């Protein structure tokens, strides 16, 4: 398997624009996670899915953020409208079910909102 | 609320030294603790996972220990090499009714000088 694949790797957008980040998890994995990494706050969990169903979105900062997982091989994180404070690296990760399974991370999308 | 701390935030050492990286967490009710490595501009790579019932795990020159009752873990790197230069993060998975959340520390940036 090619691992968790995220696109785009880099995104520069103007404030107010809609941004969509994409993720393809490892085939067969049951869980998908979206994280955000900043220097100030480190890695924060935004939302995670189990078998395509959102389980916990308590980390989603505002209504401007939304995430979907229409099928087992694809998820999106959308920010509308984007703001400069959304600038960060966004990671997607996936894992098998089970309490002692490892999480596998994608390479991340570096988002810059100007 | 679980909090994970890694001190110091950065460390610079000469090649060949044996290193100890520290991680502490506030809530001892955990399923496991994981150590990750992050290279600049890359995603996270899982290094070691220690289950709550285990005391330590080893992989090559890496050894991680866990003292759940005191809320501490250490990652030991033997005979450090320049290729070990990276940011090391620890994360805990809480024992919270099946939650799959990983709570991360902010990481420790390691530089090994030749």
Tab-separated table of C-alpha atoms in Angstrom:
chain	number	residue	atom	x	y	z
A	1	UNK	CA	0.000	0.000	0.000
A	2	UNK	CA	1.203	3.532	-0.752
A	3	UNK	CA	0.294	4.738	2.714
A	4	UNK	CA	-2.024	7.603	3.557
A	5	UNK	CA	-2.174	10.009	0.644
A	6	UNK	CA	-3.036	13.653	1.076
A	7	UNK	CA	-3.549	16.349	-1.520
A	8	UNK	CA	-2.567	18.986	-2.186
A	9	UNK	CA	0.809	19.097	-0.405
A	10	UNK	CA	0.767	22.876	-0.358
A	11	UNK	CA	-2.105	25.304	-0.644
A	12	UNK	CA	-1.960	29.086	-0.675
A	13	UNK	CA	-5.262	30.884	-0.720
A	14	UNK	CA	-6.711	34.277	-0.026
A	15	UNK	CA	-8.767	35.020	3.040
A	16	UNK	CA	-12.425	34.287	2.455
A	17	UNK	CA	-11.874	31.560	-0.114
A	18	UNK	CA	-13.033	27.982	0.282
A	19	UNK	CA	-10.318	25.384	0.823
A	20	UNK	CA	-10.731	21.622	0.431
A	21	UNK	CA	-8.140	19.175	1.684
A	22	UNK	CA	-8.255	15.562	0.572
A	23	UNK	CA	-7.202	12.268	2.090
A	24	UNK	CA	-7.049	8.666	0.957
A	25	UNK	CA	-6.523	6.323	3.921
A	26	UNK	CA	-4.751	2.998	3.841
A	27	UNK	CA	-7.005	0.377	2.324
A	28	UNK	CA	-8.777	-1.701	4.953
A	29	UNK	CA	-8.280	0.753	7.792
A	30	UNK	CA	-11.336	1.392	9.933
A	31	UNK	CA	-10.466	4.769	11.389
A	32	UNK	CA	-9.582	8.074	9.780
A	33	UNK	CA	-8.338	11.104	11.689
A	34	UNK	CA	-7.812	14.748	10.786
A	35	UNK	CA	-5.185	16.669	12.783
A	36	UNK	CA	-3.911	20.216	12.636
A	37	UNK	CA	-0.328	21.138	13.596
A	38	UNK	CA	0.867	24.610	14.554
A	39	UNK	CA	3.929	25.807	16.393
A	40	UNK	CA	1.834	27.264	19.193
A	41	UNK	CA	-0.583	24.415	19.813
A	42	UNK	CA	1.213	21.363	18.433
A	43	UNK	CA	-0.881	18.532	16.996
A	44	UNK	CA	-4.590	18.789	17.655
A	45	UNK	CA	-7.234	16.253	16.715
A	46	UNK	CA	-10.021	17.898	14.736
A	47	UNK	CA	-12.323	14.976	13.953
A	48	UNK	CA	-12.239	11.235	13.469
A	49	UNK	CA	-14.368	8.700	11.610
A	50	UNK	CA	-15.061	5.017	12.202
A	51	UNK	CA	-16.240	3.111	9.144
A	52	UNK	CA	-17.046	6.419	7.403
A	53	UNK	CA	-19.157	7.705	10.307
A	54	UNK	CA	-18.003	10.801	12.229
A	55	UNK	CA	-17.453	9.798	15.854
A	56	UNK	CA	-15.996	12.850	17.536
A	57	UNK	CA	-15.830	16.326	16.019
A	58	UNK	CA	-15.271	18.170	19.279
A	59	UNK	CA	-11.916	19.405	18.023
A	60	UNK	CA	-13.341	21.206	15.008
A	61	UNK	CA	-12.655	24.835	15.826
A	62	UNK	CA	-15.669	26.514	14.254
A	63	UNK	CA	-18.593	26.051	11.913
A	64	UNK	CA	-16.314	27.163	9.118
A	65	UNK	CA	-14.745	23.711	9.284
A	66	UNK	CA	-16.501	20.619	7.973
A	67	UNK	CA	-15.367	17.097	7.180
A	68	UNK	CA	-16.907	14.281	5.187
A	69	UNK	CA	-16.110	10.684	4.427
A	70	UNK	CA	-18.376	9.569	1.596
A	71	UNK	CA	-16.701	6.166	1.300
A	72	UNK	CA	-13.971	4.077	2.872
A	73	UNK	CA	-11.260	5.379	0.566
A	74	UNK	CA	-11.800	9.126	0.625
A	75	UNK	CA	-12.268	12.002	3.043
A	76	UNK	CA	-12.320	15.779	2.752
A	77	UNK	CA	-11.773	18.611	5.188
A	78	UNK	CA	-13.294	21.875	4.044
A	79	UNK	CA	-12.773	25.368	5.387
A	80	UNK	CA	-15.244	27.994	4.238
A	81	UNK	CA	-14.499	30.864	4.492
A	82	UNK	CA	-10.792	30.557	5.257
A	83	UNK	CA	-8.971	32.964	7.577
A	84	UNK	CA	-5.255	33.673	8.132
A	85	UNK	CA	-5.391	31.956	11.537
A	86	UNK	CA	-6.276	28.710	9.757
A	87	UNK	CA	-2.733	28.599	8.379
A	88	UNK	CA	-1.209	25.328	9.596
A	89	UNK	CA	-0.206	21.868	8.476
A	90	UNK	CA	-3.181	19.538	8.271
A	91	UNK	CA	-2.547	15.816	8.659
A	92	UNK	CA	-4.731	12.864	7.885
A	93	UNK	CA	-4.078	9.538	9.596
A	94	UNK	CA	-5.672	6.107	9.512
A	95	UNK	CA	-5.584	2.982	11.614
A	96	UNK	CA	-7.111	-0.431	12.048
A	97	UNK	CA	-9.628	-1.062	14.792
A	98	UNK	CA	-8.258	-2.184	18.130
A	99	UNK	CA	-6.927	-0.346	21.111
A	100	UNK	CA	-3.260	-1.088	20.430
A	101	UNK	CA	-3.047	-0.419	16.724
A	102	UNK	CA	-0.692	2.132	15.245
A	103	UNK	CA	-1.770	5.290	13.499
A	104	UNK	CA	-0.277	5.936	10.063
A	105	UNK	CA	0.060	9.535	8.960
A	106	UNK	CA	0.030	11.191	5.564
A	107	UNK	CA	2.633	13.758	4.527
A	108	UNK	CA	0.325	16.626	5.393
A	109	UNK	CA	-1.037	19.664	3.589
A	110	UNK	CA	0.610	22.967	4.386
A	111	UNK	CA	-2.099	25.612	4.205
A	112	UNK	CA	-1.291	29.294	4.021
A	113	UNK	CA	-4.137	31.800	4.072
A	114	UNK	CA	-3.081	35.320	3.096
B	1	UNK	CA	-8.395	16.504	30.305
B	2	UNK	CA	-5.243	14.648	29.303
B	3	UNK	CA	-2.141	16.777	28.842
B	4	UNK	CA	1.145	15.531	27.445
B	5	UNK	CA	4.390	17.390	28.055
B	6	UNK	CA	7.795	16.984	26.514
B	7	UNK	CA	10.742	18.809	28.014
B	8	UNK	CA	13.065	20.140	26.724
B	9	UNK	CA	11.614	21.398	23.460
B	10	UNK	CA	14.964	21.053	21.715
B	11	UNK	CA	18.249	19.253	22.233
B	12	UNK	CA	21.557	19.430	20.374
B	13	UNK	CA	24.194	16.775	20.983
B	14	UNK	CA	27.368	15.436	19.376
B	15	UNK	CA	27.255	12.179	17.496
B	16	UNK	CA	27.670	9.028	19.544
B	17	UNK	CA	25.932	10.146	22.721
B	18	UNK	CA	23.262	8.044	24.379
B	19	UNK	CA	20.093	10.094	24.718
B	20	UNK	CA	17.027	10.097	26.924
B	21	UNK	CA	13.894	11.877	25.749
B	22	UNK	CA	11.185	12.499	28.312
B	23	UNK	CA	7.410	12.494	28.102
B	24	UNK	CA	4.910	13.030	30.890
B	25	UNK	CA	1.138	12.792	30.941
B	26	UNK	CA	-1.437	13.857	33.504
B	27	UNK	CA	-4.038	11.081	33.345
B	28	UNK	CA	-2.714	7.579	33.960
B	29	UNK	CA	-5.838	5.932	32.506
B	30	UNK	CA	-4.310	5.127	29.135
B	31	UNK	CA	-4.465	2.250	26.688
B	32	UNK	CA	-1.018	2.864	25.268
B	33	UNK	CA	1.705	5.362	24.579
B	34	UNK	CA	3.315	5.854	21.206
B	35	UNK	CA	6.533	7.536	20.138
B	36	UNK	CA	6.674	9.128	16.695
B	37	UNK	CA	9.380	10.699	14.605
B	38	UNK	CA	8.746	13.674	12.323
B	39	UNK	CA	11.246	14.844	9.726
B	40	UNK	CA	10.986	18.421	8.404
B	41	UNK	CA	8.107	18.795	5.957
B	42	UNK	CA	7.047	15.198	6.470
B	43	UNK	CA	4.366	13.285	8.275
B	44	UNK	CA	4.766	11.299	11.475
B	45	UNK	CA	6.324	7.856	11.528
B	46	UNK	CA	5.487	5.511	14.371
B	47	UNK	CA	8.597	4.298	16.204
B	48	UNK	CA	7.321	2.331	19.171
B	49	UNK	CA	4.009	1.550	20.840
B	50	UNK	CA	3.906	0.517	24.483
B	51	UNK	CA	0.709	-1.058	25.764
B	52	UNK	CA	-0.507	-0.009	29.199
B	53	UNK	CA	0.382	-3.440	30.582
B	54	UNK	CA	3.957	-3.262	29.308
B	55	UNK	CA	6.998	-1.637	30.844
B	56	UNK	CA	9.131	-1.216	27.755
B	57	UNK	CA	9.562	-1.823	24.049
B	58	UNK	CA	12.711	-2.043	21.972
B	59	UNK	CA	13.443	-1.532	18.298
B	60	UNK	CA	17.064	-1.466	17.208
B	61	UNK	CA	18.838	1.403	18.975
B	62	UNK	CA	15.563	2.647	20.429
B	63	UNK	CA	14.123	1.642	23.765
B	64	UNK	CA	10.977	3.137	25.234
B	65	UNK	CA	9.818	2.668	28.804
B	66	UNK	CA	6.498	3.385	30.445
B	67	UNK	CA	5.673	4.089	34.080
B	68	UNK	CA	1.936	4.500	33.928
B	69	UNK	CA	1.409	5.179	37.608
B	70	UNK	CA	3.761	8.133	37.593
B	71	UNK	CA	2.650	9.333	34.167
B	72	UNK	CA	6.047	9.106	32.512
B	73	UNK	CA	7.721	7.597	29.507
B	74	UNK	CA	11.259	7.811	28.230
B	75	UNK	CA	12.682	7.139	24.795
B	76	UNK	CA	16.291	6.005	24.929
B	77	UNK	CA	18.417	6.386	21.793
B	78	UNK	CA	21.725	4.562	21.891
B	79	UNK	CA	24.808	5.778	20.056
B	80	UNK	CA	23.079	8.704	18.361
B	81	UNK	CA	23.759	9.438	14.696
B	82	UNK	CA	23.180	12.532	12.523
B	83	UNK	CA	20.388	10.616	10.825
B	84	UNK	CA	18.516	10.609	14.134
B	85	UNK	CA	18.020	14.362	13.812
B	86	UNK	CA	14.268	14.956	13.754
B	87	UNK	CA	11.387	15.959	16.009
B	88	UNK	CA	10.224	13.234	18.370
B	89	UNK	CA	6.651	13.250	19.631
B	90	UNK	CA	4.936	11.126	22.202
B	91	UNK	CA	1.206	10.518	22.251
B	92	UNK	CA	-1.160	8.691	24.576
B	93	UNK	CA	-4.402	6.936	23.783
B	94	UNK	CA	-6.783	7.365	26.664
B	95	UNK	CA	-8.872	4.683	28.308
B	96	UNK	CA	-12.096	6.612	27.772
B	97	UNK	CA	-14.876	4.278	26.781
B	98	UNK	CA	-13.472	3.166	23.458
B	99	UNK	CA	-12.170	6.532	22.360
B	100	UNK	CA	-9.544	6.323	19.657
B	101	UNK	CA	-8.132	9.769	20.414
B	102	UNK	CA	-4.387	10.270	20.522
B	103	UNK	CA	-3.224	13.234	22.608
B	104	UNK	CA	0.177	14.505	21.532
B	105	UNK	CA	2.979	16.364	23.222
B	106	UNK	CA	4.465	19.279	21.322
B	107	UNK	CA	7.563	17.325	20.485
B	108	UNK	CA	11.283	17.599	21.066
B	109	UNK	CA	13.536	18.706	18.215
B	110	UNK	CA	16.733	16.681	18.256
B	111	UNK	CA	19.873	17.703	16.408
B	112	UNK	CA	22.785	15.270	16.332
B	113	UNK	CA	25.961	16.962	15.150
B	114	UNK	CA	28.639	14.995	13.264
